[in-house]
Tab-separated table of C-alpha atoms in Angstrom:
chain	number	residue	atom	x	y	z
A	1	MET	CA	0.000	0.000	0.000
A	2	ASP	CA	1.329	3.421	-0.943
A	3	ASP	CA	1.878	5.695	2.074
A	4	CYS	CA	-0.578	8.581	2.176
A	5	PHE	CA	0.180	12.257	2.650
A	6	ASP	CA	-2.183	12.387	5.659
A	7	ALA	CA	-5.123	10.545	7.208
A	8	LEU	CA	-7.645	12.476	5.090
A	9	GLU	CA	-6.689	10.484	2.011
A	10	ALA	CA	-7.688	7.161	3.604
A	11	ARG	CA	-10.956	8.322	5.191
A	12	ASP	CA	-14.122	6.290	4.946
A	13	PRO	CA	-15.857	7.627	1.798
A	14	ALA	CA	-19.074	8.329	3.684
A	15	GLU	CA	-17.170	10.339	6.289
A	16	ARG	CA	-15.462	12.347	3.546
A	17	GLU	CA	-18.732	13.018	1.729
A	18	ALA	CA	-20.407	14.261	4.909
A	19	ALA	CA	-17.482	16.580	5.643
A	20	LEU	CA	-17.439	17.895	2.065
A	21	LEU	CA	-21.142	18.719	2.131
A	22	VAL	CA	-20.807	20.609	5.424
A	23	ALA	CA	-17.856	22.557	3.990
A	24	LEU	CA	-19.765	23.126	0.735
A	25	SER	CA	-22.657	24.854	2.451
A	26	ALA	CA	-20.228	27.079	4.360
A	27	GLN	CA	-18.274	27.854	1.194
A	28	ILE	CA	-21.394	28.946	-0.695
A	29	ALA	CA	-22.357	31.230	2.195
A	30	HIS	CA	-18.799	32.631	2.238
A	31	ALA	CA	-18.889	33.263	-1.532
A	32	GLN	CA	-22.205	35.081	-1.229
A	33	ARG	CA	-20.791	37.327	1.524
A	34	SER	CA	-17.297	37.926	0.200
A	35	SER	CA	-17.403	37.756	-3.604
A	36	PRO	CA	-19.465	40.511	-5.318
A	37	ALA	CA	-19.913	38.311	-8.398
A	38	TYR	CA	-21.309	35.419	-6.374
A	39	THR	CA	-23.477	37.776	-4.332
A	40	GLU	CA	-25.341	38.293	-7.621
A	41	LEU	CA	-24.989	34.837	-9.193
A	42	LEU	CA	-26.096	32.955	-6.080
A	43	ALA	CA	-28.713	35.445	-4.893
A	44	ASP	CA	-31.472	32.811	-5.083
A	45	VAL	CA	-29.440	30.024	-3.465
A	46	ASP	CA	-29.976	29.086	0.188
A	47	PRO	CA	-26.619	27.718	1.420
A	48	GLY	CA	-28.345	25.756	4.164
A	49	ALA	CA	-30.336	23.859	1.557
A	50	ILE	CA	-27.244	22.602	-0.304
A	51	THR	CA	-26.850	19.434	1.710
A	52	SER	CA	-26.462	16.902	-1.107
A	53	ARG	CA	-24.949	16.576	-4.543
A	54	ALA	CA	-28.459	16.609	-6.007
A	55	ALA	CA	-29.039	20.003	-4.391
A	56	LEU	CA	-25.661	21.244	-5.634
A	57	ALA	CA	-26.695	20.311	-9.184
A	58	GLN	CA	-29.359	23.037	-9.032
A	59	VAL	CA	-26.698	25.734	-8.517
A	60	PRO	CA	-25.709	27.470	-11.785
A	61	LEU	CA	-22.363	26.720	-13.398
A	62	THR	CA	-19.539	29.239	-13.612
A	63	ARG	CA	-17.475	29.039	-16.805
A	64	LYS	CA	-14.016	30.367	-17.595
A	65	SER	CA	-15.613	32.579	-20.248
A	66	SER	CA	-17.722	34.135	-17.476
A	67	LEU	CA	-14.577	35.030	-15.535
A	68	ALA	CA	-12.961	36.630	-18.573
A	69	ALA	CA	-16.113	38.557	-19.483
A	70	ALA	CA	-16.549	39.825	-15.922
A	71	GLN	CA	-12.918	40.931	-15.715
A	72	ALA	CA	-13.243	42.852	-18.990
A	73	ALA	CA	-16.593	44.449	-18.161
A	74	ARG	CA	-16.122	45.175	-14.454
A	75	ARG	CA	-12.612	46.549	-14.118
A	76	ALA	CA	-13.587	48.526	-11.018
A	77	LEU	CA	-14.086	45.209	-9.231
A	78	ARG	CA	-10.860	43.270	-8.733
A	79	LEU	CA	-10.871	40.129	-10.919
A	80	GLY	CA	-14.433	40.815	-12.053
A	81	GLY	CA	-15.726	40.523	-8.505
A	82	PHE	CA	-14.988	36.794	-8.150
A	83	ALA	CA	-12.120	37.114	-5.676
A	84	ALA	CA	-12.961	37.226	-1.976
A	85	GLY	CA	-10.703	39.877	-0.482
A	86	MET	CA	-7.272	41.083	-1.530
A	87	PRO	CA	-5.030	38.339	-2.966
A	88	ARG	CA	-1.334	38.252	-2.218
A	89	ARG	CA	-0.422	37.757	-5.888
A	90	ILE	CA	-2.253	37.923	-9.217
A	91	PHE	CA	-1.155	36.003	-12.316
A	92	GLN	CA	-2.075	36.027	-15.991
A	93	SER	CA	-3.101	33.232	-18.340
A	94	PRO	CA	-3.692	33.551	-22.106
A	95	GLY	CA	-6.831	35.451	-22.989
A	96	PRO	CA	-5.849	37.389	-20.971
A	97	LEU	CA	-7.392	35.940	-17.832
A	98	TYR	CA	-6.146	37.048	-14.422
A	99	GLU	CA	-6.053	34.580	-11.537
A	100	PRO	CA	-5.325	35.238	-7.872
A	101	GLU	CA	-3.358	33.143	-5.459
A	102	PRO	CA	-6.363	31.375	-3.921
A	103	ASP	CA	-5.445	31.595	-0.228
A	104	ALA	CA	-2.941	34.233	0.855
A	105	ASP	CA	-2.503	32.690	4.322
A	106	ALA	CA	-1.878	29.096	3.226
A	107	LEU	CA	1.556	27.475	3.035
A	108	ASP	CA	0.439	25.534	-0.051
A	109	PRO	CA	-2.286	27.710	-1.680
A	110	TRP	CA	-2.902	25.445	-4.693
A	111	ARG	CA	-2.602	22.197	-2.629
A	112	LEU	CA	0.133	20.609	-4.773
A	113	ALA	CA	1.801	18.818	-1.853
A	114	ARG	CA	-0.469	15.760	-2.099
A	115	ALA	CA	0.453	15.196	-5.727
A	116	MET	CA	4.149	15.654	-4.985
A	117	HIS	CA	4.067	13.217	-2.078
A	118	ALA	CA	2.279	10.638	-4.245
A	119	ALA	CA	4.985	11.138	-6.889
A	120	GLY	CA	7.689	10.211	-4.363
A	121	ILE	CA	8.979	13.686	-3.488
A	122	ARG	CA	10.000	13.947	0.164
A	123	ALA	CA	11.355	16.409	2.720
A	124	GLY	CA	15.033	17.256	2.320
A	125	GLN	CA	15.134	16.563	-1.412
A	126	LEU	CA	16.070	19.055	-4.121
A	127	VAL	CA	13.511	19.421	-6.911
A	128	HIS	CA	14.354	20.939	-10.284
A	129	VAL	CA	11.284	22.998	-11.297
A	130	GLY	CA	10.640	23.215	-15.035
A	131	PHE	CA	7.481	25.312	-14.947
A	132	SER	CA	7.255	28.966	-15.877
A	133	TYR	CA	7.848	31.601	-13.218
A	134	HIS	CA	6.848	34.441	-15.559
A	135	LEU	CA	3.258	35.798	-15.632
A	136	THR	CA	1.615	32.388	-15.095
A	137	PRO	CA	1.375	30.737	-11.651
A	138	ALA	CA	2.738	27.260	-12.457
A	139	GLY	CA	6.106	27.827	-10.789
A	140	ALA	CA	4.485	29.424	-7.748
A	141	MET	CA	2.022	26.533	-7.505
A	142	VAL	CA	4.876	24.039	-7.282
A	143	GLU	CA	6.811	26.170	-4.787
A	144	GLY	CA	3.865	26.070	-2.367
A	145	GLY	CA	3.727	22.296	-2.484
A	146	LEU	CA	7.466	21.993	-1.935
A	147	ARG	CA	7.299	24.287	1.104
A	148	ALA	CA	4.547	22.132	2.602
A	149	ILE	CA	6.611	18.975	2.094
A	150	GLY	CA	9.894	20.522	3.234
A	151	ALA	CA	11.724	20.085	-0.077
A	152	ALA	CA	14.029	22.625	-1.729
A	153	SER	CA	13.703	23.907	-5.283
A	154	PHE	CA	15.852	25.033	-8.159
A	155	PRO	CA	13.595	27.423	-10.155
A	156	GLY	CA	14.721	26.451	-13.635
A	157	GLY	CA	11.750	27.781	-15.579
A	158	THR	CA	11.038	26.819	-19.174
A	159	GLY	CA	13.968	28.042	-21.311
A	160	ASN	CA	17.781	28.102	-21.266
A	161	THR	CA	18.032	24.325	-21.389
A	162	ASP	CA	21.849	24.315	-21.508
A	163	GLN	CA	22.011	26.312	-18.285
A	164	GLN	CA	19.324	24.156	-16.715
A	165	LEU	CA	21.205	20.981	-17.588
A	166	GLN	CA	24.402	22.410	-16.123
A	167	ALA	CA	22.521	23.160	-12.905
A	168	MET	CA	21.194	19.603	-12.800
A	169	LEU	CA	24.701	18.212	-13.291
A	170	ASP	CA	26.102	20.480	-10.574
A	171	LEU	CA	23.292	20.106	-8.027
A	172	GLN	CA	22.139	16.524	-8.753
A	173	PRO	CA	18.424	16.972	-7.854
A	174	GLN	CA	16.472	13.954	-6.674
A	175	ALA	CA	13.239	14.994	-8.415
A	176	TYR	CA	11.760	17.157	-11.163
A	177	ALA	CA	8.471	19.051	-11.413
A	178	GLY	CA	7.444	20.534	-14.758
A	179	THR	CA	6.310	19.634	-18.247
A	180	PRO	CA	7.215	16.197	-19.601
A	181	SER	CA	8.572	17.687	-22.828
A	182	LEU	CA	11.220	19.736	-21.003
A	183	LEU	CA	12.211	16.752	-18.882
A	184	ARG	CA	12.738	14.685	-22.017
A	185	ILE	CA	14.864	17.413	-23.599
A	186	LEU	CA	17.028	17.624	-20.486
A	187	LEU	CA	17.493	13.851	-20.253
A	188	ASP	CA	18.331	13.636	-23.975
A	189	LYS	CA	20.908	16.416	-23.626
A	190	ALA	CA	22.429	14.735	-20.589
A	191	ALA	CA	22.748	11.444	-22.491
A	192	GLU	CA	24.284	13.167	-25.542
A	193	ALA	CA	26.846	14.851	-23.312
A	194	GLY	CA	27.678	11.553	-21.605
A	195	HIS	CA	26.666	12.913	-18.214
A	196	PRO	CA	23.832	10.814	-16.737
A	197	LEU	CA	21.707	12.006	-13.826
A	198	PRO	CA	21.668	8.933	-11.565
A	199	GLY	CA	20.192	10.807	-8.611
A	200	LEU	CA	17.052	11.872	-10.500
A	201	LYS	CA	14.475	9.260	-9.487
A	202	HIS	CA	11.042	10.938	-9.383
A	203	ALA	CA	9.092	13.485	-11.401
A	204	LEU	CA	5.702	15.157	-11.193
A	205	VAL	CA	4.568	16.353	-14.617
A	206	SER	CA	1.581	18.344	-15.805
A	207	GLY	CA	0.532	20.883	-18.433
A	208	GLU	CA	0.933	18.444	-21.336
A	209	ALA	CA	-0.053	14.913	-22.256
A	210	CYS	CA	2.253	12.191	-20.967
A	211	PRO	CA	1.007	8.966	-22.590
A	212	PRO	CA	2.094	5.502	-21.395
A	213	PRO	CA	4.894	5.132	-24.000
A	214	LEU	CA	6.488	8.349	-22.723
A	215	VAL	CA	6.079	7.236	-19.095
A	216	ALA	CA	7.856	4.000	-20.069
A	217	TRP	CA	10.611	6.004	-21.826
A	218	PHE	CA	11.281	7.895	-18.600
A	219	ALA	CA	11.169	4.702	-16.524
A	220	ALA	CA	13.794	3.111	-18.791
A	221	ARG	CA	16.065	6.005	-17.842
A	222	GLY	CA	15.458	5.544	-14.125
A	223	VAL	CA	12.838	8.261	-13.597
A	224	GLN	CA	9.419	7.324	-12.223
A	225	VAL	CA	7.011	9.910	-13.618
A	226	SER	CA	3.605	10.700	-12.095
A	227	GLN	CA	1.005	13.069	-13.506
A	228	CYS	CA	-1.348	15.553	-11.900
A	229	TYR	CA	-4.391	17.478	-13.100
A	230	ALA	CA	-4.270	21.057	-11.848
A	231	THR	CA	-5.296	24.487	-13.107
A	232	ALA	CA	-4.443	28.058	-12.152
A	233	ASP	CA	-8.088	28.687	-11.214
A	234	LEU	CA	-8.681	25.623	-9.067
A	235	GLY	CA	-5.316	24.330	-7.941
A	236	LEU	CA	-4.915	20.566	-7.688
A	237	ILE	CA	-7.941	18.605	-8.927
A	238	ALA	CA	-6.584	15.043	-9.072
A	239	TYR	CA	-3.258	13.207	-9.051
A	240	GLU	CA	-1.664	9.911	-9.984
A	241	THR	CA	-0.407	7.489	-7.357
A	242	ALA	CA	1.940	4.511	-7.388
A	243	ALA	CA	-1.036	2.305	-8.303
A	244	ARG	CA	-1.069	3.846	-11.826
A	245	ASP	CA	-4.837	3.368	-11.848
A	246	GLY	CA	-6.588	6.647	-12.587
A	247	LEU	CA	-6.192	10.026	-10.877
A	248	VAL	CA	-7.291	10.362	-7.243
A	249	VAL	CA	-9.390	13.479	-6.559
A	250	ASP	CA	-7.828	15.998	-4.167
A	251	GLU	CA	-9.262	16.415	-0.674
A	252	GLY	CA	-9.813	20.162	-1.125
A	253	VAL	CA	-12.312	20.064	-3.981
A	254	LEU	CA	-15.692	18.572	-4.818
A	255	VAL	CA	-15.846	17.123	-8.351
A	256	GLU	CA	-18.888	16.437	-10.521
A	257	ILE	CA	-19.121	14.977	-14.030
A	258	VAL	CA	-21.921	16.623	-16.010
A	259	ARG	CA	-23.395	16.266	-19.468
A	260	PRO	CA	-21.442	18.594	-21.811
A	261	GLY	CA	-23.369	21.754	-22.535
A	262	SER	CA	-25.421	21.439	-19.343
A	263	GLY	CA	-25.025	21.206	-15.588
A	264	ASP	CA	-26.801	17.852	-15.303
A	265	PRO	CA	-24.746	15.236	-13.394
A	266	LEU	CA	-23.928	11.949	-15.099
A	267	PRO	CA	-23.615	8.518	-13.447
A	268	ASP	CA	-20.180	7.194	-12.559
A	269	GLY	CA	-18.463	5.754	-15.616
A	270	GLN	CA	-20.128	8.124	-18.084
A	271	VAL	CA	-17.799	10.567	-19.845
A	272	GLY	CA	-18.730	14.198	-19.314
A	273	GLU	CA	-17.424	17.626	-18.373
A	274	VAL	CA	-15.421	18.036	-15.181
A	275	VAL	CA	-17.061	20.561	-12.831
A	276	VAL	CA	-15.187	21.550	-9.672
A	277	THR	CA	-16.137	23.430	-6.514
A	278	THR	CA	-13.163	24.612	-4.456
A	279	LEU	CA	-12.974	25.128	-0.721
A	280	SER	CA	-10.300	27.847	-1.032
A	281	PRO	CA	-11.446	30.972	0.827
A	282	GLY	CA	-9.699	33.551	-1.366
A	283	TYR	CA	-11.097	32.336	-4.688
A	284	PRO	CA	-14.283	30.398	-3.937
A	285	LEU	CA	-15.212	29.057	-7.367
A	286	ILE	CA	-18.588	27.305	-7.184
A	287	ARG	CA	-19.430	24.647	-9.800
A	288	PHE	CA	-16.628	25.814	-12.072
A	289	ALA	CA	-16.910	24.118	-15.476
A	290	THR	CA	-13.391	23.269	-16.637
A	291	GLY	CA	-14.239	22.413	-20.247
A	292	ASP	CA	-12.342	19.120	-19.832
A	293	LEU	CA	-13.854	15.677	-20.352
A	294	SER	CA	-13.327	12.803	-17.929
A	295	ALA	CA	-15.254	10.110	-16.043
A	296	VAL	CA	-15.409	8.782	-12.490
A	297	MET	CA	-13.924	5.308	-12.172
A	298	PRO	CA	-15.656	2.656	-10.034
A	299	GLY	CA	-14.210	1.576	-6.699
A	300	THR	CA	-11.187	2.937	-4.891
A	301	SER	CA	-7.499	2.966	-5.708
A	302	PRO	CA	-5.336	-0.051	-4.793
A	303	CYS	CA	-2.901	2.439	-3.212
A	304	GLY	CA	-5.185	2.856	-0.178
A	305	ARG	CA	-6.548	6.321	-0.974
A	306	THR	CA	-10.342	6.256	-0.882
A	307	ASN	CA	-11.445	9.369	-2.769
A	308	GLN	CA	-13.041	9.332	-6.221
A	309	ARG	CA	-10.804	8.572	-9.174
A	310	LEU	CA	-10.918	10.180	-12.605
A	311	ARG	CA	-9.911	8.451	-15.819
A	312	GLY	CA	-7.739	11.411	-16.735
A	313	TRP	CA	-8.111	13.953	-19.523
A	314	LEU	CA	-10.360	12.595	-22.286
A	315	GLY	CA	-10.808	15.675	-24.489
A	316	ARG	CA	-12.653	18.981	-24.496
A	317	ALA	CA	-16.328	19.487	-23.685
A	318	ASP	CA	-16.779	22.863	-25.414
A	319	GLN	CA	-17.794	21.322	-28.737
A	320	SER	CA	-19.271	23.291	-31.629
A	321	ALA	CA	-19.581	23.195	-35.417
A	322	LYS	CA	-20.604	25.635	-38.111
A	323	VAL	CA	-23.393	24.109	-40.168
A	324	ARG	CA	-25.062	25.815	-43.126
A	325	GLY	CA	-23.685	29.134	-41.993
A	326	MET	CA	-24.799	28.805	-38.343
A	327	PHE	CA	-22.975	27.652	-35.248
A	328	VAL	CA	-24.414	24.760	-33.258
A	329	HIS	CA	-23.099	24.103	-29.754
A	330	ALA	CA	-23.038	21.143	-27.383
A	331	GLY	CA	-25.443	22.961	-25.086
A	332	GLN	CA	-28.127	22.901	-27.758
A	333	VAL	CA	-27.823	19.129	-28.129
A	334	ALA	CA	-27.893	18.799	-24.344
A	335	ASP	CA	-31.142	20.789	-24.298
A	336	ILE	CA	-32.666	18.307	-26.736
A	337	VAL	CA	-31.665	15.393	-24.502
A	338	LYS	CA	-33.101	17.133	-21.461
A	339	ARG	CA	-36.547	17.339	-23.086
A	340	TYR	CA	-36.687	13.570	-23.683
A	341	PRO	CA	-35.990	11.520	-20.529
A	342	GLU	CA	-36.112	8.312	-22.574
A	343	LEU	CA	-32.963	9.324	-24.483
A	344	LEU	CA	-29.893	7.502	-23.201
A	345	ARG	CA	-27.345	9.233	-25.421
A	346	ALA	CA	-27.462	11.596	-28.393
A	347	ARG	CA	-24.958	12.859	-30.936
A	348	LEU	CA	-25.274	15.399	-33.739
A	349	VAL	CA	-23.231	14.112	-36.684
A	350	VAL	CA	-22.292	16.584	-39.422
A	351	SER	CA	-20.997	15.233	-42.737
A	352	GLY	CA	-20.823	16.210	-46.415
A	353	GLU	CA	-18.554	18.444	-48.445
A	354	LEU	CA	-18.582	21.449	-50.795
A	355	ALA	CA	-21.267	23.293	-48.837
A	356	GLN	CA	-23.528	20.224	-48.850
A	357	ASP	CA	-23.795	19.771	-45.098
A	358	GLN	CA	-25.749	16.745	-43.933
A	359	VAL	CA	-26.897	16.584	-40.325
A	360	GLN	CA	-28.004	13.509	-38.407
A	361	LEU	CA	-29.219	13.417	-34.834
A	362	GLN	CA	-28.280	9.936	-33.677
A	363	VAL	CA	-30.039	8.900	-30.475
A	364	GLU	CA	-30.165	5.793	-28.303
A	365	ALA	CA	-33.880	5.174	-27.760
A	366	MET	CA	-36.462	2.491	-28.448
A	367	PRO	CA	-39.858	4.291	-28.218
A	368	LEU	CA	-43.173	2.494	-28.594
A	369	ASP	CA	-44.258	4.852	-31.398
A	370	ALA	CA	-41.050	5.369	-33.359
A	371	ALA	CA	-42.575	7.543	-36.098
A	372	ALA	CA	-44.157	10.005	-33.671
A	373	PHE	CA	-40.996	10.100	-31.563
A	374	VAL	CA	-38.795	10.838	-34.582
A	375	GLU	CA	-41.137	13.595	-35.780
A	376	SER	CA	-41.130	15.201	-32.335
A	377	LEU	CA	-37.325	15.054	-32.155
A	378	MET	CA	-36.993	16.633	-35.609
A	379	GLN	CA	-39.234	19.527	-34.584
A	380	THR	CA	-37.405	20.045	-31.296
A	381	ALA	CA	-34.018	19.935	-33.012
A	382	ARG	CA	-35.127	22.521	-35.546
A	383	GLU	CA	-36.533	24.728	-32.794
A	384	LEU	CA	-33.307	24.641	-30.765
A	385	THR	CA	-30.669	24.596	-33.539
A	386	LYS	CA	-32.539	26.175	-36.490
A	387	LEU	CA	-31.410	23.191	-38.571
A	388	ARG	CA	-33.279	20.492	-40.438
A	389	VAL	CA	-31.918	17.191	-39.174
A	390	GLU	CA	-32.394	13.525	-39.919
A	391	VAL	CA	-33.144	11.544	-36.759
A	392	VAL	CA	-31.657	8.056	-36.500
A	393	LEU	CA	-32.794	5.724	-33.689
A	394	LEU	CA	-30.144	3.394	-32.312
A	395	PRO	CA	-30.261	0.625	-29.691
A	396	SER	CA	-28.668	1.144	-26.293
A	397	GLY	CA	-24.881	0.992	-26.355
A	398	SER	CA	-24.497	2.025	-29.991
A	399	LEU	CA	-22.884	5.410	-29.351
A	400	PRO	CA	-19.426	5.502	-27.739
A	401	ASN	CA	-19.064	6.648	-24.137
A	402	ASP	CA	-16.726	9.546	-24.946
A	403	GLY	CA	-18.709	12.642	-23.960
A	404	GLN	CA	-19.002	13.866	-27.547
A	405	LEU	CA	-22.327	15.515	-28.429
A	406	ILE	CA	-21.208	16.931	-31.782
A	407	GLU	CA	-19.142	14.977	-34.315
A	408	ASP	CA	-17.924	16.848	-37.380
A	409	ARG	CA	-16.978	14.337	-40.101
A	410	ARG	CA	-16.444	16.863	-42.890
């Protein structure tokens, strides 16, 4: 059994869920009091009534586009009114989108320590950090986790690979935290120069895909690589453990998987959009839709941690296509599904070429009156998308479980 960062990771799932729901109600009340944006957005929400995940599902989503729009339109309010109080530092992501350090009083504001511990990083080690320290918060996020663990850092950043390699040869770090692509470049350069890095044993990577063949490539060179799922807005969401069996959800967030284009929760195993509520006091994002696709895995991790597990990043949920001169979005397809409880899955398939777009609405359903059902679906689809569509009925299990509501085959 992998050793846990603390006792919270091995809690009884029912105990964790009860604690999360108590904290959730308090966090919503805090957001209403302290964040001008949430004072408006959650005006009709009674925090005391949010005592279950079903109740949470009635709370409106917050999207990244909402943050950017609020920051642009409400410059008099710091960060569009979403921050609660004065942050210690503010960073910038492409867009531009500005993000605060979520908890100015915390040693590890983005909660990266759990992921680092699971990756094998320990107190007293030196960690070469290959994330950016300029504008974006990635380097600062890692530094907080290292402080909480008691590890030291070399802030390498993302460029100057010759200088970074020289530092690694001189300092012989035991671990690395950064993008997998930079780690590969550094290891390749070290091999070319005939100077191996025998002390480098562990790495925590994020920000890019690190598929199994690349993980194996690192392992063949003596580096055990673990991945984590974290964002500047939310901090750590989930992290890999020694079990190599999905990503364990962090103890400081509540994660839902919802149907893309809607806020409707999906059953475990179904691929949908990752929606996260944080418990950070400085940036209390409530039902924040990440735009990423994933699914909750059944059971618990063999490593001994008992929280939910995610399958990892499975694509983007913000799907759209331009059809016959008009945009159609995943939310419109989700609205169709919502009107027909008997629909198991639906997918809008766009095909054709040379301005001859063909549109099919493929649905998993076996109605008693197929003709009437198809006619009703065609009318609803035209009402919601302004498109004439062909409806195709399919038996259960015909459409893949990949979270895709729009497939553009053109």
